[in-house]
Coordinates of C-alpha atoms in Angstrom, one line a residue:
X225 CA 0.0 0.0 0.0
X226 CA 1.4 3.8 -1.1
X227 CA 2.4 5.8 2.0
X228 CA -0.2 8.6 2.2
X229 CA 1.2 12.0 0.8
X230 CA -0.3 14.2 3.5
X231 CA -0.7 13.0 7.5
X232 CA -1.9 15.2 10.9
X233 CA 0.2 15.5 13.0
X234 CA 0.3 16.3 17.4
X235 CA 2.0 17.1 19.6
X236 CA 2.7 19.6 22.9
X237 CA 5.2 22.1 23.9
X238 CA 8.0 20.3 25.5
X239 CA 11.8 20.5 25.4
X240 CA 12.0 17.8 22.4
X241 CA 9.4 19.8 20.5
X242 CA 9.2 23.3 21.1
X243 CA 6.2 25.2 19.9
X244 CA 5.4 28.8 19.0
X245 CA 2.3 30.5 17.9
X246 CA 2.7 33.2 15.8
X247 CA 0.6 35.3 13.2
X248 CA 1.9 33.4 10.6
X249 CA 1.6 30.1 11.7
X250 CA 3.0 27.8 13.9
X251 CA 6.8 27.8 13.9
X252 CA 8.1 23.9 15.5
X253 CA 11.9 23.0 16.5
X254 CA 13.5 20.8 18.4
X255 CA 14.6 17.2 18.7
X256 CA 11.5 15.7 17.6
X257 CA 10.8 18.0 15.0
X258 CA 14.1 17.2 12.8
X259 CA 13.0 13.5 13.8
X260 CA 9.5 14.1 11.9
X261 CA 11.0 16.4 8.8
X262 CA 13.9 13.4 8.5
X263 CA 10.5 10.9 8.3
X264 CA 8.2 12.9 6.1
X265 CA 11.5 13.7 3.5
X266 CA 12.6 9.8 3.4
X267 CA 8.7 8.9 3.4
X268 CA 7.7 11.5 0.8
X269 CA 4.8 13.2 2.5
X270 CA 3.8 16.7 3.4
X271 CA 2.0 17.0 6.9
X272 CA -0.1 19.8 8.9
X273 CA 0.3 20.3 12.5
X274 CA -2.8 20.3 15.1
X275 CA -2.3 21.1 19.0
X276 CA -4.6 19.5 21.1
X277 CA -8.3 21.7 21.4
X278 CA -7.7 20.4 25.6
X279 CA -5.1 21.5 28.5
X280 CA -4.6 17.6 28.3
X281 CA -0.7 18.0 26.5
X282 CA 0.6 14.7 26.6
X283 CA -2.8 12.9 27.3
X284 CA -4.1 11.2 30.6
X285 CA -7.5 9.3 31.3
X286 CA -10.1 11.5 32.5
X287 CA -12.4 10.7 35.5
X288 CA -14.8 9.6 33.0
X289 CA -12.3 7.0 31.3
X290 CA -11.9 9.3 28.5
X291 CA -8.0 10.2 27.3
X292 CA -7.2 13.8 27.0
X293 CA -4.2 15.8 25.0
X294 CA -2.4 14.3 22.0
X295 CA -3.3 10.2 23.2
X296 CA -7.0 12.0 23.3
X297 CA -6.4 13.0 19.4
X298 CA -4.5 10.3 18.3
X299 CA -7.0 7.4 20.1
X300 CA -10.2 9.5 18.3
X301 CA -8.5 9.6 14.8
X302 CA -8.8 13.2 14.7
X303 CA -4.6 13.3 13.6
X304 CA -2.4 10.1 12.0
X305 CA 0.2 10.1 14.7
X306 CA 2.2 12.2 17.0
X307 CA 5.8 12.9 17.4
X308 CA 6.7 13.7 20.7
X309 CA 9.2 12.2 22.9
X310 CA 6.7 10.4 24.8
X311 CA 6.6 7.1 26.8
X312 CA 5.0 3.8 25.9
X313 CA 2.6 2.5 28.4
X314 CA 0.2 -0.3 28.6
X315 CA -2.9 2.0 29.0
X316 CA -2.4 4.4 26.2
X317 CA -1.2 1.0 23.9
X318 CA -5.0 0.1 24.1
X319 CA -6.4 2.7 22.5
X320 CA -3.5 3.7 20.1
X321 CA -0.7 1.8 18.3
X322 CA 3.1 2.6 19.2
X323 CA 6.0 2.2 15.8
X324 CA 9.7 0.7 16.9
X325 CA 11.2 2.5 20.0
X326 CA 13.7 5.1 19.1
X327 CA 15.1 6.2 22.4
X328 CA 14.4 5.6 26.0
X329 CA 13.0 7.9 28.6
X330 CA 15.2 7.7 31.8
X331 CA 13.1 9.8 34.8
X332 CA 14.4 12.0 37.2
X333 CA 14.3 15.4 39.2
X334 CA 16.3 18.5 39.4
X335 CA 16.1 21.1 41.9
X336 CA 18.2 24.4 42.0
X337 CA 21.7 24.0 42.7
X338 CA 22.1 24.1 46.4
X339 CA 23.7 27.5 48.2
X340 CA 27.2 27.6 48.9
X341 CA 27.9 26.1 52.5
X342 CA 28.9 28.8 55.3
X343 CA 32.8 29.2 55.7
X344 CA 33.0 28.2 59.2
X345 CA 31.7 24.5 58.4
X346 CA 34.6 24.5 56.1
X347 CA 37.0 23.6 59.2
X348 CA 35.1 20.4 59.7
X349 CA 35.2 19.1 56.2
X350 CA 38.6 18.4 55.7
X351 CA 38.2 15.6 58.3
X352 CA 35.4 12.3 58.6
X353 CA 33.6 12.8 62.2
X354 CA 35.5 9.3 63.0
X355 CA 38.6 10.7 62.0
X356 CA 38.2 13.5 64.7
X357 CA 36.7 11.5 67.5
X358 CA 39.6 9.7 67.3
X359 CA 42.0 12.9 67.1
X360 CA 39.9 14.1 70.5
X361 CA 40.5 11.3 72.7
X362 CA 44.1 10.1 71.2
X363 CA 45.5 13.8 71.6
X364 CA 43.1 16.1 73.5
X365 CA 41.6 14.3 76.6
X366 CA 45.5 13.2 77.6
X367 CA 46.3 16.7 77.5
X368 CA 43.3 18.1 79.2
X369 CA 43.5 15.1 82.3
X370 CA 47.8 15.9 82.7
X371 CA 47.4 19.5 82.7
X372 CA 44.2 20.7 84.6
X373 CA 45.0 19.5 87.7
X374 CA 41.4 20.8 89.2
X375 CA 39.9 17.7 87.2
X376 CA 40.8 15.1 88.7
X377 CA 38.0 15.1 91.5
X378 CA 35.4 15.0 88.4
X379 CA 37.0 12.2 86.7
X380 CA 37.1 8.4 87.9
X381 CA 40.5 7.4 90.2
X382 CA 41.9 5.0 87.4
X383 CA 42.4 7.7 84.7
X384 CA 43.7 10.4 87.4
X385 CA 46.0 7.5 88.1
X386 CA 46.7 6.9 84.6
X387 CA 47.3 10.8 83.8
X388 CA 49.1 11.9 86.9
X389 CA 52.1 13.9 86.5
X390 CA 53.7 12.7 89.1
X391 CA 53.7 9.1 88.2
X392 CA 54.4 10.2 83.9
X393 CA 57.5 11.9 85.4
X394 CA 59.1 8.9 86.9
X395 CA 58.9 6.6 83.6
X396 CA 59.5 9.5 81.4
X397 CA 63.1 8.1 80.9
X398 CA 62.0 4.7 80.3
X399 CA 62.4 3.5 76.5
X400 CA 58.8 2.5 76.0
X401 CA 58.1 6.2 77.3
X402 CA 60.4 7.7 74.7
X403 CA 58.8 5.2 71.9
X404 CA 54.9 6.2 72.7
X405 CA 56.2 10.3 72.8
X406 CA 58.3 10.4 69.9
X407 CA 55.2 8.4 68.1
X408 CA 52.8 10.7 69.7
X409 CA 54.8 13.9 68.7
X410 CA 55.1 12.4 64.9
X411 CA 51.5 11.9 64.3
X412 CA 50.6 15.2 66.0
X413 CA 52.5 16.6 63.8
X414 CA 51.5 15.0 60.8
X415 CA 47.9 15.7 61.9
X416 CA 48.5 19.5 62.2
X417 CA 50.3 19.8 58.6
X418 CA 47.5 17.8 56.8
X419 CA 45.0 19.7 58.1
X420 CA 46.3 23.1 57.0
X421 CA 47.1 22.1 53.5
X422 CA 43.4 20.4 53.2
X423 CA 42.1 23.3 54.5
X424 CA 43.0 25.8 52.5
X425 CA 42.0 23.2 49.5
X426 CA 38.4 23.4 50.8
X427 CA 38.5 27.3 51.2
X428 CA 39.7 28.2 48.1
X429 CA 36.9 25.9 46.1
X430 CA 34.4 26.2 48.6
X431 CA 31.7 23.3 48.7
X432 CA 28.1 23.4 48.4
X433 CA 25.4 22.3 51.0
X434 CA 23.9 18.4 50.9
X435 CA 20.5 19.6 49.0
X436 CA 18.4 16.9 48.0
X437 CA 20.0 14.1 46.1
X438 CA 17.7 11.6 45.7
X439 CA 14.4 9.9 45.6
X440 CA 14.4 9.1 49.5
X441 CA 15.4 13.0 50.0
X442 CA 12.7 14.0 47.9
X443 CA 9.9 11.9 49.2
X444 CA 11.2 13.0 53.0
X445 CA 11.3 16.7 52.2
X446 CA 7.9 16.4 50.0
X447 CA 6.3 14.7 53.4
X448 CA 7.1 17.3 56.1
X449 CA 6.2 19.9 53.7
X450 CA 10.0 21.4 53.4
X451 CA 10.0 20.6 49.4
X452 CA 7.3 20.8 46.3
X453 CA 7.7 19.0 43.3
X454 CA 6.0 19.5 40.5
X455 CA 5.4 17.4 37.6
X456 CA 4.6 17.8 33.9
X457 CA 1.2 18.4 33.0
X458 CA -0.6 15.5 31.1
X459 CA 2.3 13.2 32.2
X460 CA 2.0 9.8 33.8
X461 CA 4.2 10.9 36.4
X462 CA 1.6 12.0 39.2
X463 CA -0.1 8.6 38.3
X464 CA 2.9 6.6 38.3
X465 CA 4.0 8.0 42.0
X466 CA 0.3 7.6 43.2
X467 CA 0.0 4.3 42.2
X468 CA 3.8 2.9 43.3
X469 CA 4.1 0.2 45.3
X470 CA 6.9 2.3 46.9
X471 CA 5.5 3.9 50.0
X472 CA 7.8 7.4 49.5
X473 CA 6.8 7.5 45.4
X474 CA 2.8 7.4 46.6
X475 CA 3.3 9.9 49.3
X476 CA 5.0 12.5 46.7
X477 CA 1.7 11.2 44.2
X478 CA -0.9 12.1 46.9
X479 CA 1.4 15.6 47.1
X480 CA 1.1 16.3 43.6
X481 CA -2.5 15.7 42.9
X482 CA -3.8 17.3 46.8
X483 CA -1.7 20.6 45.6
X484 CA -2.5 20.5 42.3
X485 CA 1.6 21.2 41.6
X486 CA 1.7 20.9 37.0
X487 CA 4.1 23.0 34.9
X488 CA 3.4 22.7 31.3
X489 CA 6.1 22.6 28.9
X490 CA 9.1 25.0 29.3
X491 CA 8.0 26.7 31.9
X492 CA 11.0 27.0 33.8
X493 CA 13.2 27.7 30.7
X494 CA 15.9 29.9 31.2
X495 CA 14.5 30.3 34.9
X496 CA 15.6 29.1 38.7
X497 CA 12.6 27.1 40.6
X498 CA 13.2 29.0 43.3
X499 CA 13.8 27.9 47.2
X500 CA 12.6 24.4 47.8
X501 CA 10.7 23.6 44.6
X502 CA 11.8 20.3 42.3
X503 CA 10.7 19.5 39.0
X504 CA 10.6 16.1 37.5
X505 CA 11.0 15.0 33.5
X506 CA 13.2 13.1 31.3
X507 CA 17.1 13.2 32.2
X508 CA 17.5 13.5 28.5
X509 CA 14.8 17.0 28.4
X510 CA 16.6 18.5 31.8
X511 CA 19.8 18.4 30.0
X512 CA 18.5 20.2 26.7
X513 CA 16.9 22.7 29.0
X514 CA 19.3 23.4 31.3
X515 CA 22.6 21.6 30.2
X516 CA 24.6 18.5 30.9
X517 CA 25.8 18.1 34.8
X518 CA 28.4 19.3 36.0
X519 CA 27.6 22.4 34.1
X520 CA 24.0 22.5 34.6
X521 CA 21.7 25.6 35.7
X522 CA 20.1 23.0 37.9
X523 CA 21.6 20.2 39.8
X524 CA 20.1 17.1 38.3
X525 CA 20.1 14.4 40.7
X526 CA 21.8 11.0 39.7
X527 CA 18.5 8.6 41.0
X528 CA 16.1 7.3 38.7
X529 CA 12.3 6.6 39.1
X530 CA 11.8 5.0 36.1
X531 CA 12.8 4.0 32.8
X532 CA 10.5 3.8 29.2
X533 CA 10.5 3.0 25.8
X534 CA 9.9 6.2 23.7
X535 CA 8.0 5.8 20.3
X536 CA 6.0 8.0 17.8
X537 CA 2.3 7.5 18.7
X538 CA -0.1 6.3 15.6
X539 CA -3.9 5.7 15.8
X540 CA -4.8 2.2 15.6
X541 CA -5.3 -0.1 12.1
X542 CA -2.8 3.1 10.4
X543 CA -2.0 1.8 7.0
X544 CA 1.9 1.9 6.7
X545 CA 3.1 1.2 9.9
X546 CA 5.3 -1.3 9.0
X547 CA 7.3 1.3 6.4
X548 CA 7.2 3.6 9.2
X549 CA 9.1 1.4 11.5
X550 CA 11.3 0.7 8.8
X551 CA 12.3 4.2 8.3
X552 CA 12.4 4.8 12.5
X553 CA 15.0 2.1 12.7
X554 CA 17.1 3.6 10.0
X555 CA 17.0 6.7 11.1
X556 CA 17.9 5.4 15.0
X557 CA 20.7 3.2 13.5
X558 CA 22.3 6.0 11.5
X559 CA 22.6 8.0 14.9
X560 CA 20.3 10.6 13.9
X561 CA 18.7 11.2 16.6
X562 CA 21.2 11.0 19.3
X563 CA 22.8 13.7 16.9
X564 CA 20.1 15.6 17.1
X565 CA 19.9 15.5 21.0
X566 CA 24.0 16.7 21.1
X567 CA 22.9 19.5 19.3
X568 CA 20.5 20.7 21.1
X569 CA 22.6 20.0 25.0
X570 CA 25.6 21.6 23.2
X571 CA 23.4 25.1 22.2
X572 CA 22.2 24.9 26.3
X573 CA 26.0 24.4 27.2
X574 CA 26.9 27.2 24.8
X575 CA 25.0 29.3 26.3
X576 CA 25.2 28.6 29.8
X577 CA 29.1 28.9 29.4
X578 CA 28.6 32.1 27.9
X579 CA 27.3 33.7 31.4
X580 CA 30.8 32.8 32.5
X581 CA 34.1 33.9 32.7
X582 CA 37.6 32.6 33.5
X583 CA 37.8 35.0 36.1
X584 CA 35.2 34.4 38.3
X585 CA 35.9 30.6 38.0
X586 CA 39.4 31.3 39.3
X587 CA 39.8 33.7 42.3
X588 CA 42.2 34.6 45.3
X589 CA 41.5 33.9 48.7
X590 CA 40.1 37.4 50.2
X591 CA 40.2 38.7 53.5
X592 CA 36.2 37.7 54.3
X593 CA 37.2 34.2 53.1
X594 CA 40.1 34.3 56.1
X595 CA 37.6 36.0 58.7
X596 CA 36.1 32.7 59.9
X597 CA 39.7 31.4 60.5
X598 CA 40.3 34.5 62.6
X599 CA 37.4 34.4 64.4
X600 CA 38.0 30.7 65.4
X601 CA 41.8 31.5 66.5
X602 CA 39.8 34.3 68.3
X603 CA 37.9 32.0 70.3
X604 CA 40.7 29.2 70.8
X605 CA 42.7 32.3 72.2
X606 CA 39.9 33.1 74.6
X607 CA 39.6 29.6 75.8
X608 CA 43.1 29.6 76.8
X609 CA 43.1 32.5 78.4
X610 CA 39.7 31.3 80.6
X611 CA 41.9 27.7 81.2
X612 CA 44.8 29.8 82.4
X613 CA 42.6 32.2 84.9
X614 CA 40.9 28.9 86.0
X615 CA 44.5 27.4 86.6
X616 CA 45.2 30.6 88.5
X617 CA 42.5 30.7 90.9
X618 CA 43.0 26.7 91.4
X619 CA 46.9 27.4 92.2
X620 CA 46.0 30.4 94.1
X621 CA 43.8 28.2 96.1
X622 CA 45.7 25.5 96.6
X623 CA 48.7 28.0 98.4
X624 CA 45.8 29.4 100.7
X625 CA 44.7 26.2 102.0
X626 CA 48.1 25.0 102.3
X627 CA 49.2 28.2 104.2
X628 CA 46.4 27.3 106.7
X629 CA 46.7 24.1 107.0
X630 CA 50.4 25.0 108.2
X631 CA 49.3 27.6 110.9
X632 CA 46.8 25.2 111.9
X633 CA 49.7 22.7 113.0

């Protein structure tokens, strides 16, 4: 059977297939569009684009069992098919007809890229917490048990015994005494240079807080109503989350339909989501709209929530299905469409690099960025000064009652 020479088309704003109506006409690019032009040249036919008469975009079941969007239009026969980079699921496949997969949908989130973490936490970084618990009791409770003398009646007999002076001075010349100070002395040292030369590493790139990296942070934020997330209008995603089996994915679905929280196609184009707000898609559309991590507007977290088939959508019993498969898997085997996808992350990177320069990615350390170490010597300083007046009064009490203690004999 001879391919038709003309075909109706659908499809919705999205980052694959961008849409704009003008006075002329409406004016497609993007991904899929170059996907359909590559079709209708190697296919000979000529086609006219229709956008869906409902807010339904990508096409969900109603409450009446009726599908909405571009599934709505393609399922009614009111358009041949729809390109659109949109997954295959077992609901819409009974009231449409899917061709041969030509990519896969791999789902995700992205949130704003977290604030830059405050300078004083930097001093904590350069160590794990087991690291310095062990640095504590190895090298500062000895010290604090031999030299505050006024301790020892708030500490247990056996480690005032172990930490007396009196008895440390009489082994002090011993060779296993030498061996454990020496060793001592070496790995304080050691301690004290690696920790300076990590820590300027960490304050001259400074790091960024923890934000939320995954589907668990997500789902916890979501719940005690730190975080939104919204999710594409007309997309199974709401449904998908509402109906998990995963307790955390159906409390982010109940979220999303109780709040009502849809964005329809490139909303947040060019934009920041603003404080505690996360978006969900395709990892594949995030990175067209906001570039490839680690060069992203947005962070784009590594977790998945599912992974689809993509296909073009065409209405059931369509004549030349079979030739149009054909031509799909030829066009997928040549690498035309991953092609097409580079293009379009390497204009977002273009641009996003533009906004930068190579000096504000390299800069010196200023005086602000040394404050917090000044302020922390400041208050070492102090403490030292409060242990020595403490040490003071303790000495100064100790003379007194020995002074009476002689007049009383």
């Amino acid at each position: 059977m001879e391919f038709p020479r003309t075909l109706k088309v659908s499809g919705t704003d999205s980052p694959n297939l961008q849409i704009k109506e003008t006075d002329n006409g409406i004016v497609l690019s993007g991904t899929d569009f170059l996907l359909l032009n590559v079709l209708a040249e190697t296919l000979n036919f000529k086609y006219t684009f229709h956008l869906p008469r409902d807010n339904g975009r990508y096409g969900i079941q109603d409450q009446y069992g009726n599908w909405t969007g571009v599934t709505g239009m393609v399922a009614r026969g009111e358009v041949d098919m729809a390109v659109i980079y949109m997954i295959m699921t077992e609901q819409r496949a009974e009231v449409v007809d899917y061709t041969t997969p030509y990519s896969v949908m791999d789902k995700t989130f992205a949130t704003d890229i977290p604030d830059l973490m405050p300078k004083y936490l930097e001093f904590i970084y350069p160590f794990q917490p087991e690291i310095w618990s062990i640095i504590f009791f190895l090298f500062v409770v000895p010290k604090i048990l031999r030299e505050m003398k006024f301790l020892k009646k708030l500490i247990p007999n056996i480690l005032s015994e172990l930490w007396n002076r009196k008895s440390y001075e009489k082994s002090t010349n011993s060779l296993v005494q030498r061996i454990f100070k020496g060793s001592w002395l070496i790995a304080e040292i050691l301690l004290k240079y690696s920790y300076s030369s990590v820590l300027l590493s960490f304050l001259t790139v400074q790091r960024r807080q923890k934000g939320i990296r995954n589907m668990e942070d997500l789902a916890e934020a979501v719940e005690n109503g730190q975080y939104k997330c919204y999710v594409p209008k007309g997309s199974v995603d709401m449904d998908y989350f509402f109906t998990s089996d995963i307790e955390k994915y159906k409390s982010i679905g109940k979220a999303v339909r109780r709040n009502k929280w849809f964005f329809e196609g490139n909303a947040f184009k060019d934009k920041t989501l603003g404080q505690n707000v996360a978006i969900t898609g395709s990892r594949m559309a995030l990175g067209i709209l906001f570039g490839k991590p680690p060069f992203s507007t947005l962070f784009i977290s590594d977790d998945s929530f599912g992974i689809w088939n993509v296909a073009i959508m065409v209405k059931k019993n369509f004549c030349c299905k079979s030739r149009l498969d054909t031509m799909v898997l030829r066009a997928i085997s040549a690498g035309l469409y991953e092609k097409f996808i580079h293009d379009e992350a390497f204009r977002t990177q273009y641009r996003v690099f533009k906004k930068f320069s190579l000096r504000e990615a390299v800069k010196p350390l200023t005086l602000e960025d040394l404050f917090s170490i000044f302020l922390v010597l400041s208050v070492l300083l102090f403490m030292s000064i409060a242990i020595f007046l403490l040490e003071l009064c303790y000495h100064h009490r100790q003379r007194k009652e020995n002074r009476d203690n002689s007049l009383h004999f």
